[in-house]
mmCIF file of C-alpha atoms in Angstrom:
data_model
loop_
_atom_site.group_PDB
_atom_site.id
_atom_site.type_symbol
_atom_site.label_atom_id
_atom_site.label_comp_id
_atom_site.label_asym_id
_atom_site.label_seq_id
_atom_site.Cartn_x
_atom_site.Cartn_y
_atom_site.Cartn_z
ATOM 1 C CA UNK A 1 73.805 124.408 103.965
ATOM 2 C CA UNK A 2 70.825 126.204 103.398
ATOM 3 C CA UNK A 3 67.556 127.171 105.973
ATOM 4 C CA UNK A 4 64.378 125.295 105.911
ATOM 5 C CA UNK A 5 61.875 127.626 104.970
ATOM 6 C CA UNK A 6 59.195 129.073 107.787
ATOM 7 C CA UNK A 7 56.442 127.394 107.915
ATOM 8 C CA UNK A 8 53.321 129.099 106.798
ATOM 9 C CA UNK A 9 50.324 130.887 108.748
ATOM 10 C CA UNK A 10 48.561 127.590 108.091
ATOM 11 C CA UNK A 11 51.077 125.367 108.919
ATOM 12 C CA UNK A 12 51.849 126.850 112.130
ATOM 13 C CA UNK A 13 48.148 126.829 113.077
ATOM 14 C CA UNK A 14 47.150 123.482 112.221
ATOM 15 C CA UNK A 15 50.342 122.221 114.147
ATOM 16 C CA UNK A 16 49.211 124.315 117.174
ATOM 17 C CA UNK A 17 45.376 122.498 117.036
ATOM 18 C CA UNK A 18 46.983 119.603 116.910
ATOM 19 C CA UNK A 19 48.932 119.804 120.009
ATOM 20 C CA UNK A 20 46.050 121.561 121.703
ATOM 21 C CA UNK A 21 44.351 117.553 120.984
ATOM 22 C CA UNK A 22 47.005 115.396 121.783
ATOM 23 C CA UNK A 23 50.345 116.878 122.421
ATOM 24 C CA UNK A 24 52.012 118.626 125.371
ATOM 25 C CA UNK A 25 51.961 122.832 126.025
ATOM 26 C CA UNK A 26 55.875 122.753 125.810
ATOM 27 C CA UNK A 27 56.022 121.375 122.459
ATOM 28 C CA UNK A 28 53.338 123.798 121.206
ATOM 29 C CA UNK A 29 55.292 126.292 122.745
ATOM 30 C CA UNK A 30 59.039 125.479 121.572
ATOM 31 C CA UNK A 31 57.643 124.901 117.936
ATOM 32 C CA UNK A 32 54.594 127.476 117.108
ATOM 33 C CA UNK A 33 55.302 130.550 120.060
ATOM 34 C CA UNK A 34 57.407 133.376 120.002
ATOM 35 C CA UNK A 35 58.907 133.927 122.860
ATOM 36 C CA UNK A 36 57.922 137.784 123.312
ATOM 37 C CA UNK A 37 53.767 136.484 122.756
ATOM 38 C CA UNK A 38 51.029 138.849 123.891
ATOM 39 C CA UNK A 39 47.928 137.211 124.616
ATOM 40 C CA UNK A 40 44.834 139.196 125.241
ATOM 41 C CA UNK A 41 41.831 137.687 127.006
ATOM 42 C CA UNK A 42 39.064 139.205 129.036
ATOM 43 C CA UNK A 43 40.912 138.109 132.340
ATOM 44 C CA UNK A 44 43.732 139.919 131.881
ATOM 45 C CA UNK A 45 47.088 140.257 129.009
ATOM 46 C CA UNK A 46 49.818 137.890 129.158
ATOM 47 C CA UNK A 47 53.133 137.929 128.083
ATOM 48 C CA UNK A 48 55.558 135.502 126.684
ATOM 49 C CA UNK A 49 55.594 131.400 127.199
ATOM 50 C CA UNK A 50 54.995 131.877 131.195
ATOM 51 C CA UNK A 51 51.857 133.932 130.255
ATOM 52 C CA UNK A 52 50.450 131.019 127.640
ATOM 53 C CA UNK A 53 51.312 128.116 130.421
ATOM 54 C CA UNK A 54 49.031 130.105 132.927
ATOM 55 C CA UNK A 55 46.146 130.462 130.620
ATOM 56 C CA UNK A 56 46.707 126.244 129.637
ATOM 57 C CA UNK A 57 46.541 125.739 133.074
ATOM 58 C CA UNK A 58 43.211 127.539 133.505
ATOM 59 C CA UNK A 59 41.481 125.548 131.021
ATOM 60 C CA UNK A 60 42.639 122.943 132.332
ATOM 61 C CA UNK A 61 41.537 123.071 135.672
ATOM 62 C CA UNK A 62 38.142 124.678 134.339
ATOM 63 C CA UNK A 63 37.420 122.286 131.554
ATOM 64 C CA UNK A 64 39.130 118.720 132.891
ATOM 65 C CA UNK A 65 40.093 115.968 130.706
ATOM 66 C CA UNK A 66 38.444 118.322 127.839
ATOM 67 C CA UNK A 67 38.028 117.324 124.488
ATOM 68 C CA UNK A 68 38.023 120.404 122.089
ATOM 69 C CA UNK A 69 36.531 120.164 118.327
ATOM 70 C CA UNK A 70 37.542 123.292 115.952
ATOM 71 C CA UNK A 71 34.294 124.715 114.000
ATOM 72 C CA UNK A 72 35.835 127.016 111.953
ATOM 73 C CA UNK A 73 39.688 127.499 110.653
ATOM 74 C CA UNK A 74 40.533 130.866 109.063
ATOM 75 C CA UNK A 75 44.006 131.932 107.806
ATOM 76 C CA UNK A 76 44.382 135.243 105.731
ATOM 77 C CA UNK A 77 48.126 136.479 105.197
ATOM 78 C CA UNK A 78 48.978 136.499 109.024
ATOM 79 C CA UNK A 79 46.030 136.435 110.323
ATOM 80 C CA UNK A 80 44.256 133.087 111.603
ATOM 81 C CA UNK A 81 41.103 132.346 113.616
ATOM 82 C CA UNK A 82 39.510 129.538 115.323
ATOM 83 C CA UNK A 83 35.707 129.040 116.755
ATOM 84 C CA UNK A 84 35.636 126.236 119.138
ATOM 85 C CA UNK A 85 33.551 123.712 121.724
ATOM 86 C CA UNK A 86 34.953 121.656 124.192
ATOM 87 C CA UNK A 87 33.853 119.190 126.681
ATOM 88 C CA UNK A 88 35.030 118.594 130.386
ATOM 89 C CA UNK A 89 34.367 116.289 132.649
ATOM 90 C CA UNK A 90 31.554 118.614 134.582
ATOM 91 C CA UNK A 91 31.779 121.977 132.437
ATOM 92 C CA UNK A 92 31.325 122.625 128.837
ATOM 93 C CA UNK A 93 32.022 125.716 126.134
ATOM 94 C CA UNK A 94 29.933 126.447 122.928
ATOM 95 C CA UNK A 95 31.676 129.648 122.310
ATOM 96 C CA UNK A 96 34.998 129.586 121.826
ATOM 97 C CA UNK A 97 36.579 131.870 119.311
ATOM 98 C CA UNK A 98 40.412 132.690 119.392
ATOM 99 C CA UNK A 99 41.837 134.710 116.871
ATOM 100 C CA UNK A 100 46.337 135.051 116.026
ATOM 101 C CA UNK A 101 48.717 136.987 114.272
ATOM 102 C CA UNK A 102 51.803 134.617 112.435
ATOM 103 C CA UNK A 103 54.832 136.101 111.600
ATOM 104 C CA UNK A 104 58.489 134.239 110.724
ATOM 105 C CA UNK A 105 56.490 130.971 111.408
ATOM 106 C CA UNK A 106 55.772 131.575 114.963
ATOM 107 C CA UNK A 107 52.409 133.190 116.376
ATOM 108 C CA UNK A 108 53.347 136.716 117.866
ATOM 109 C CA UNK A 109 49.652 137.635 119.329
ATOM 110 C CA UNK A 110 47.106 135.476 120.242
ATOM 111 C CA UNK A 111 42.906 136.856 121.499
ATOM 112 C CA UNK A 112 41.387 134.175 123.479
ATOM 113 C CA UNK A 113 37.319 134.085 124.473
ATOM 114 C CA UNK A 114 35.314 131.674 125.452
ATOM 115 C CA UNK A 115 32.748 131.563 128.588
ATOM 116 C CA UNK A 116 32.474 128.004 130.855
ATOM 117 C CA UNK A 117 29.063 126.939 131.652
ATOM 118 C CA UNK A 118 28.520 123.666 133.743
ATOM 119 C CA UNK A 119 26.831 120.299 132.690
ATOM 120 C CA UNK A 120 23.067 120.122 133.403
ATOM 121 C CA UNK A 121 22.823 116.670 135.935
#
């Protein structure tokens, strides 16, 4: 019987967008994250699937019941990049901008900005 073929670059980051809109963090995990991911933000690096649940849970709690729209998609070779918005229910980002590396259909590095800024009342 013979393999499926890896996904591509593109494949695995429109599947990961996706499930950042309406899926769960373990499925994005399980089917687009290596398990040995470095993620590099300007809080801190994080490792592996542990590391990426942290930095879900972050948004989370600083961007609640979010909803995120992608600007701009970019995917060269194994390179890929994203600029993002999203909308909480008292905070709010205009400056998102992620950038990952894709190798054997997984993403193996990951650069995460963005900066929170609250709703005007």
């Amino acid at each position: 019987m013979s393999q499926s073929p890896l996904r591509s670059a593109k494949e695995v980051l429109d599947d990961h967008l996706r499930e950042g809109q309406e899926g769960s963090v373990e499925a994005d995990l399980s089917r687009n994250y290596a398990e040995d991911l470095v993620v590099l933000t300007s809080s801190g690096i994080y490792h592996g699937h542990d590391g990426l649940r942290q930095l879900a849970e972050k948004l989370r709690n600083e961007l609640p019941n979010s909803v995120f729209e992608y600007r701009t998609r970019l995917v060269e070779g194994d390179v890929g990049f994203v600029e993002w918005t999203g909308h909480g229910d008292s905070s709010y980002v205009d400056d998102g901008a992620d950038s990952y590396v894709i190798r054997n259909g997984k993403i193996v590095a990951q650069t995460i900005h963005y900066t929170v800024k609250p709703l005007s009342s």
